XYZ file of C-alpha atoms in Angstrom:
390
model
C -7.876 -23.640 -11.707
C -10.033 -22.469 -9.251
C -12.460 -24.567 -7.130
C -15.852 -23.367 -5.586
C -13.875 -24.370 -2.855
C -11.129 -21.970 -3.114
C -13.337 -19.331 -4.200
C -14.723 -18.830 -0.740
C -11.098 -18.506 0.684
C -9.281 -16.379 -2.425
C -10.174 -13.124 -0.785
C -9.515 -13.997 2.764
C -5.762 -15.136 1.439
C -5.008 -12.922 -1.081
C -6.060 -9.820 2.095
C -3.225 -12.039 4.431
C -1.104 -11.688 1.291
C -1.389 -7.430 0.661
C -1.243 -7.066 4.090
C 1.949 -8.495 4.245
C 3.885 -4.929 3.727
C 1.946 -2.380 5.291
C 1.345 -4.858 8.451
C 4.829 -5.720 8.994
C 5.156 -1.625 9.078
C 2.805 -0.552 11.296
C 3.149 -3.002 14.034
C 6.908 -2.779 14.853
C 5.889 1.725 14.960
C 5.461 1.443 18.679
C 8.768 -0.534 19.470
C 10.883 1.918 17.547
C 11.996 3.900 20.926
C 12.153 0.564 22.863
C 14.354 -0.918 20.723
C 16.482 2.695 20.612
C 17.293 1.712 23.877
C 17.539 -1.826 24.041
C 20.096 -1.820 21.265
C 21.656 1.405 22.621
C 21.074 2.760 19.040
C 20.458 7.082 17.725
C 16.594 7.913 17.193
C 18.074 8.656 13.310
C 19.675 4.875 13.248
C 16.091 3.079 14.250
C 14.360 5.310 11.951
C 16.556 3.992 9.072
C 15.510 0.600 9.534
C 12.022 1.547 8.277
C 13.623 3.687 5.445
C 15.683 -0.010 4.001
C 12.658 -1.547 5.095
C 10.704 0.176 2.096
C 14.195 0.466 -0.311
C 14.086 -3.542 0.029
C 10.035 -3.219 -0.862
C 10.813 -1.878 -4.073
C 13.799 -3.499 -5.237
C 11.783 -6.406 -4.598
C 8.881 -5.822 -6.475
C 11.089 -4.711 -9.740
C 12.438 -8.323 -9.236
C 10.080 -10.233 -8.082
C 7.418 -9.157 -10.642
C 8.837 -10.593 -13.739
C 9.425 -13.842 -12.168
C 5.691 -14.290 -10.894
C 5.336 -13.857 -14.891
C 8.005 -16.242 -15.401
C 7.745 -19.617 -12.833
C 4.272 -18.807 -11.280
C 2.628 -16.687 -8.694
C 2.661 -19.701 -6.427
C 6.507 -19.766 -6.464
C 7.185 -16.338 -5.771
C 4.771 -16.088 -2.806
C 6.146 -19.316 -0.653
C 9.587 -18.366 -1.438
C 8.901 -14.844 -0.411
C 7.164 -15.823 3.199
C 10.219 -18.369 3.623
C 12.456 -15.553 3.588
C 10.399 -13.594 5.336
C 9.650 -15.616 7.893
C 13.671 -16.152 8.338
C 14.382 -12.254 8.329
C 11.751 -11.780 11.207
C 13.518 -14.195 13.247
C 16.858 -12.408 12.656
C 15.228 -9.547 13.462
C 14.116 -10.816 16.777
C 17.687 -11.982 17.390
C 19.608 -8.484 16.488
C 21.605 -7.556 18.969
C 23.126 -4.455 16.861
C 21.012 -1.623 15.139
C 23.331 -2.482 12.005
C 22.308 -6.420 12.416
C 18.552 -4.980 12.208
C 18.481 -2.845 9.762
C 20.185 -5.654 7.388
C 16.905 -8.109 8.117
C 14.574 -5.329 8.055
C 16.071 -4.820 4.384
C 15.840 -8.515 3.566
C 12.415 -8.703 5.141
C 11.159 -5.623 2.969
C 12.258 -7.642 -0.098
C 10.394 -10.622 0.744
C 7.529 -8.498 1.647
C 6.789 -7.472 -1.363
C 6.140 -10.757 -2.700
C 2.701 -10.307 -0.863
C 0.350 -7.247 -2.367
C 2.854 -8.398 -5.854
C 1.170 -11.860 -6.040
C -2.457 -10.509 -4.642
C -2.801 -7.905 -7.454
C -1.240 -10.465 -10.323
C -3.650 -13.281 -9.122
C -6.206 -10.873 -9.017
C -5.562 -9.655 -12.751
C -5.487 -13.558 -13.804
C -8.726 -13.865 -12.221
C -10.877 -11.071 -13.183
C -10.757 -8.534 -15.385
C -12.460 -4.939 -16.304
C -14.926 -3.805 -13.884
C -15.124 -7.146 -11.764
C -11.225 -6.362 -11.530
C -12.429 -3.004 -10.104
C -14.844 -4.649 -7.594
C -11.712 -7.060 -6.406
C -9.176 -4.015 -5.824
C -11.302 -2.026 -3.896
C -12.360 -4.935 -2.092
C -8.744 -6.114 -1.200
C -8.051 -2.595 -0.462
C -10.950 -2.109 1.759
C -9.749 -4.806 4.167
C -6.457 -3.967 4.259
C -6.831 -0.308 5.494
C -7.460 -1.909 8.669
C -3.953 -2.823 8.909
C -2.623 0.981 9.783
C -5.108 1.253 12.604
C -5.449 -2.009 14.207
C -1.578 -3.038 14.070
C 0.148 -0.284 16.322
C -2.583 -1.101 18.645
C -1.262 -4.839 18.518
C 2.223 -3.672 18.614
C 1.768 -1.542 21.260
C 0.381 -3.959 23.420
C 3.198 -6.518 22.488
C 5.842 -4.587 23.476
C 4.206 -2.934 26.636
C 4.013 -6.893 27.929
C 6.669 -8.796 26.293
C 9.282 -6.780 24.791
C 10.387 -4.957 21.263
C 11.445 -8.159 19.447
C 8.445 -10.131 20.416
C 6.622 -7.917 17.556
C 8.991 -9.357 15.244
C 8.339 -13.296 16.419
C 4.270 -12.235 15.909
C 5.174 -11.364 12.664
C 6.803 -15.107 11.886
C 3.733 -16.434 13.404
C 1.215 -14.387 10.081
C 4.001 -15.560 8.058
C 3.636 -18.498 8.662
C -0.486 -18.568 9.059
C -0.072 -17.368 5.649
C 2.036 -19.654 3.547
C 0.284 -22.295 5.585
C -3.202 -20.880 3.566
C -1.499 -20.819 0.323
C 0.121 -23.858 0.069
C -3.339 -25.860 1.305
C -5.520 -23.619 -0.678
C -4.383 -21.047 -3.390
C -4.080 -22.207 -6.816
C -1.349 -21.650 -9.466
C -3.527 -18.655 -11.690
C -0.947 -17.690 -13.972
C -1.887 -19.479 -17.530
C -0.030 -17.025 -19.579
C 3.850 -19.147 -18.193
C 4.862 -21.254 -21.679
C 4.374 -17.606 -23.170
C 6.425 -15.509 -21.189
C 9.741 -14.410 -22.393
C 12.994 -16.091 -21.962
C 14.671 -15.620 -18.299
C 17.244 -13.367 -19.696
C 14.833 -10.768 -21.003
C 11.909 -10.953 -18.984
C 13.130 -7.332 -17.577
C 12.875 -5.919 -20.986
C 8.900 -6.137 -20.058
C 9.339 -2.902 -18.053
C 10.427 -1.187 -21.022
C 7.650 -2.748 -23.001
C 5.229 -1.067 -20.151
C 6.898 1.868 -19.752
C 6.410 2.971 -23.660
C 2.865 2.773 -23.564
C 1.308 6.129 -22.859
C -1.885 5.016 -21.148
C 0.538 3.126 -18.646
C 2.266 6.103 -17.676
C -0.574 8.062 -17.508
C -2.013 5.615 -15.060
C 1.091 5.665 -12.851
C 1.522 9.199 -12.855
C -2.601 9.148 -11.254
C -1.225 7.048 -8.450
C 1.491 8.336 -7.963
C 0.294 11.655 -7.280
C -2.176 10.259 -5.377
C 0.037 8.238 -3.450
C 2.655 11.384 -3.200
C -0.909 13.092 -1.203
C -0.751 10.881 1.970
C 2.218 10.395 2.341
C 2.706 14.064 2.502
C -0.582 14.149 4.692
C 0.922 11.312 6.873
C 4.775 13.476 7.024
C 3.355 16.372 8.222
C 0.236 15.193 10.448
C 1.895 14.266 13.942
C 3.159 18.430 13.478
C -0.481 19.724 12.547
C -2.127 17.653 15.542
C 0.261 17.753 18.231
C 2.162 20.809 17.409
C -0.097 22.932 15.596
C -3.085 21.480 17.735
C -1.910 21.266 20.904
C -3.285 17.444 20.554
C -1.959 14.607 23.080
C -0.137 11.897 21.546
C -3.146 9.203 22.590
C -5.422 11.478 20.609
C -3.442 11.488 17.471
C -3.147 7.561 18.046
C -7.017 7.601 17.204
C -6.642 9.808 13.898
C -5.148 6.238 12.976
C -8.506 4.647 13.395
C -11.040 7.371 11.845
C -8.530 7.378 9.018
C -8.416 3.613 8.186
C -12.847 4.483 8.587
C -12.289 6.698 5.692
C -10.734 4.600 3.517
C -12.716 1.354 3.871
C -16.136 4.089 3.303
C -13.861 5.061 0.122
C -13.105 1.924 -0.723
C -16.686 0.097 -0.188
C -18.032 3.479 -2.501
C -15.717 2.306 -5.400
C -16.649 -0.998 -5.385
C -20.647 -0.098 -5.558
C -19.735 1.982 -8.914
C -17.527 -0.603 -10.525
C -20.100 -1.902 -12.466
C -21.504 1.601 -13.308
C -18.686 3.655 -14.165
C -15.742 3.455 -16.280
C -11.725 3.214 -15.119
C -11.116 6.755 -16.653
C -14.553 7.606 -15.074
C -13.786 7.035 -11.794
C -10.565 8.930 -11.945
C -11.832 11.460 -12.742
C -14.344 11.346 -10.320
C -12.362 10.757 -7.049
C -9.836 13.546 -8.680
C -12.407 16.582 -9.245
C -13.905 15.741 -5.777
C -10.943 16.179 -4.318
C -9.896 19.167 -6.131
C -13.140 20.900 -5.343
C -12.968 19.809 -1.468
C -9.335 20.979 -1.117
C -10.516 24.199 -2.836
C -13.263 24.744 0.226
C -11.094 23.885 2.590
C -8.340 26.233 1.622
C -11.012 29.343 1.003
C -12.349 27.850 4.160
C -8.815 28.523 5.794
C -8.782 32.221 4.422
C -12.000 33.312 6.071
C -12.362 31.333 9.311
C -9.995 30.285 12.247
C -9.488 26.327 11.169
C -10.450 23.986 14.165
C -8.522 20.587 14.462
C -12.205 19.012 13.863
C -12.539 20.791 10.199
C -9.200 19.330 9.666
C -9.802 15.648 10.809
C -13.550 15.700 8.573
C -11.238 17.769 5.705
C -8.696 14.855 5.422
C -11.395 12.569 6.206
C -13.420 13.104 3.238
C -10.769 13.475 1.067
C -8.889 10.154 0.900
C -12.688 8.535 1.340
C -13.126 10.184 -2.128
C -9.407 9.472 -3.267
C -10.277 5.916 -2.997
C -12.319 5.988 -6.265
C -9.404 7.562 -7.738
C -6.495 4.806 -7.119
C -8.809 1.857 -7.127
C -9.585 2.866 -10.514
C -6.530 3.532 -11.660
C -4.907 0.762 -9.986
C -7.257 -1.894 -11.446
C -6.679 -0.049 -14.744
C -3.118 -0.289 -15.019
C -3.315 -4.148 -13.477
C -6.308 -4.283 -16.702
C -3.941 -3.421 -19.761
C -1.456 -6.762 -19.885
C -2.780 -10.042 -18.509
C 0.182 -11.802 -19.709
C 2.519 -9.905 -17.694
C 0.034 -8.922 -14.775
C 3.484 -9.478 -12.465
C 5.559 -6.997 -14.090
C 2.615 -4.506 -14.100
C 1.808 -5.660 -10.011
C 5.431 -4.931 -9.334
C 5.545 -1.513 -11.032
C 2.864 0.064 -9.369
C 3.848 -1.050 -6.224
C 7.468 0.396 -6.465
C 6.125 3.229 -8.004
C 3.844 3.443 -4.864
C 6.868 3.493 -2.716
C 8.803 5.581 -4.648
C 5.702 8.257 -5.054
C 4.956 8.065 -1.293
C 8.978 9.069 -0.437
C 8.670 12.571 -2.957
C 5.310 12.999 -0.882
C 7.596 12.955 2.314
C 9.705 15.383 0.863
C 7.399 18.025 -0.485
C 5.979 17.579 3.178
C 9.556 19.133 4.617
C 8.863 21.958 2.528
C 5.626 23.300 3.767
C 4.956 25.371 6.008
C 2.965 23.144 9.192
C 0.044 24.732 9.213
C -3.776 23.353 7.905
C -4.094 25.716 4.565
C -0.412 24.913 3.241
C -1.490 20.915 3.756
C -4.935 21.908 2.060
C -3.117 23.848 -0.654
C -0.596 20.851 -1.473
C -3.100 17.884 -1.610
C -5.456 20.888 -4.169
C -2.844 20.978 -6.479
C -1.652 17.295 -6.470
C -5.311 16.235 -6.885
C -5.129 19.146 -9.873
C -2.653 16.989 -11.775
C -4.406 13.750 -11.086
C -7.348 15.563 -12.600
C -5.571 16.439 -15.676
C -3.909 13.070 -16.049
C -7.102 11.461 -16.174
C -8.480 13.998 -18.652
C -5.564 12.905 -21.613
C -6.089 9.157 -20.050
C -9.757 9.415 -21.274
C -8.597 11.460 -24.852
């Protein structure tokens, strides 16, 4: 149950808990070529400890989920910043590349117990559009995290050292589970009806045959498939195609994370005024008729890198609507089993932002083939949302 009390500190802890992924990402980014050296490791072999960083993520979500469903929300979230706590101590104490790239795999796993248990406690809590109005909310604080962590980890490892980033890291671990165990409630009511621990898994299946489901996760999906193709190709289109320093880039980090939280704080004015299927359509036409411009735009007029950062600007600002809809949608359908629905949209998030990395090594680097991709992609998230309202 929750307490006036608690409700004044939900958001703050549920934001630590989201965070948890995309903050333990971003921060260790600037210690990658430090700890190249330090460990006397290949560019390729530090990069892969980012890559079983996000292949624990989602293995961890498929398993986690149904268990939040299962024994609790509370449960899965101190056990999960336990274990991650422990992994970011081992990997502040690697003294291999292969010793780091096992914890960074364990840590992902753990990881995910955060945004899991944020979006299921969320779904417990609220539902149709005051769900909406939570997402976006939750989502609007944690775009921070991609701008303001590097910063933090670049200034960590400048003073102290690579693995100090990792002992920072125990440290909002354990701020975190600190906050949850004084504060957060147990919100899952829906326990004595869950299915027995042998077949909770079979819920997938359950969610998986349900058209509007699909439907939802093929919306973000696609849009999550757009930035991370974006995000593949845009250290090529700034500093290569651009002739951009790599400080300046640094601060495409910042007017990004800008975009979203405008996106984001835009959603969650409309939640009470527009629809789930509304709003995906919405964010998806918008950004269907901007990439449009800015590829016609491309055809007629030599692109500047300044049409490009207010192109990519606007679009994920208008995106937002889009996947906070569609998120809080999907989260909307089955409040008994709000953890197995958390825990397939975020691996489908991971999943969907590793083919938008791909279609990324395809294209050509240049602004009208990025414009062109992120067009069509929003195309299909338009049409999606067309048989989602049918």
């Amino acid at each position: 149950m929750v307490t006036k009390t608690h409700s004044h500190l939900l958001v703050p802890i549920l934001c630590l808990l989201a965070a948890l992924g995309i903050f333990s990402t971003s921060l260790y980014l600037p210690s990658m070529p430090a700890i190249g050296k330090a460990l006397n490791a290949s560019m390729s072999s530090v990069q892969l400890t980012l890559a079983v960083f996000f292949l624990g993520s989602s293995l961890g979500y498929l398993f986690l989920g149904p268990l939040a469903d299962r024994i609790g929300r509370l449960l899965v979230a101190k056990g999960g910043l336990i274990v991650f706590i422990a992994a970011s101590f081992w990997c502040a104490e690697s003294e291999t590349i292969l010793s780091l790239q096992i914890a960074r795999f364990i840590q992902g796993m753990a990881a995910s117990a955060g945004p899991l248990v944020a979006r299921a406690v969320g779904r417990d809590l609220y539902e149709g559009h005051n769900l909406t109005r939570f997402t976006a909310t939750i989502m609007m604080v944690i775009s921070v995290s991609p701008a303001i962590a590097p910063i933090i980890g670049g200034f960590i490892v400048s003073h102290f050292g690579w693995n100090m980033n990792f002992y920072f890291l125990m440290l909002f671990g354990f701020f975190t589970i600190l906050m949850i165990w004084i504060w957060l409630p147990e919100t899952n009511g829906y326990r004595k009806e869950a299915t027995q621990p042998f077949s909770i898994f079979k819920n997938y299946a359950l969610l998986l045959k349900d058209p509007s489901f699909r439907l939802l996760c093929f919306v973000l999906g696609v849009q999550f498939a757009t930035l991370f193709c974006y995000i593949t190709l845009s250290p090529y289109l700034f500093m290569s195609f651009f002739g951009w320093s790599a400080l300046e880039f640094g601060y495409m980090g910042i007017i990004g994370a800008l975009g979203n939280m405008a996106g984001f704080a835009f959603a969650r004015r409309l939640a009470h005024r527009i629809h789930f299927h509304q709003g995906i359509l919405m964010g998806s036409l918008l950004c269907l008729l901007l990439s449009l411009a800015f590829v016609g735009a491309c055809l007629f007029i030599p692109i500047k890198a300044y049409l490009l950062v207010l192109y990519i600007v606007c679009f994920f600002c208008i995106s937002s609507l889009a996947v906070v809809n569609a998120t809080a949608a999907a989260m909307n359908l089955y409040p008994k089993m709000a953890g197995t629905a958390s825990a397939m949209v975020g691996a489908l998030q991971i999943g969907a932002g590793a083919i938008g990395s791909a279609l990324a090594s395809l294209l050509p680097v240049s602004p009208c083939a990025v414009g062109l991709a992120m067009g069509i992609l929003s195309l299909l998230s338009f049409l999606a949302g067309i048989f989602i309202k049918k």
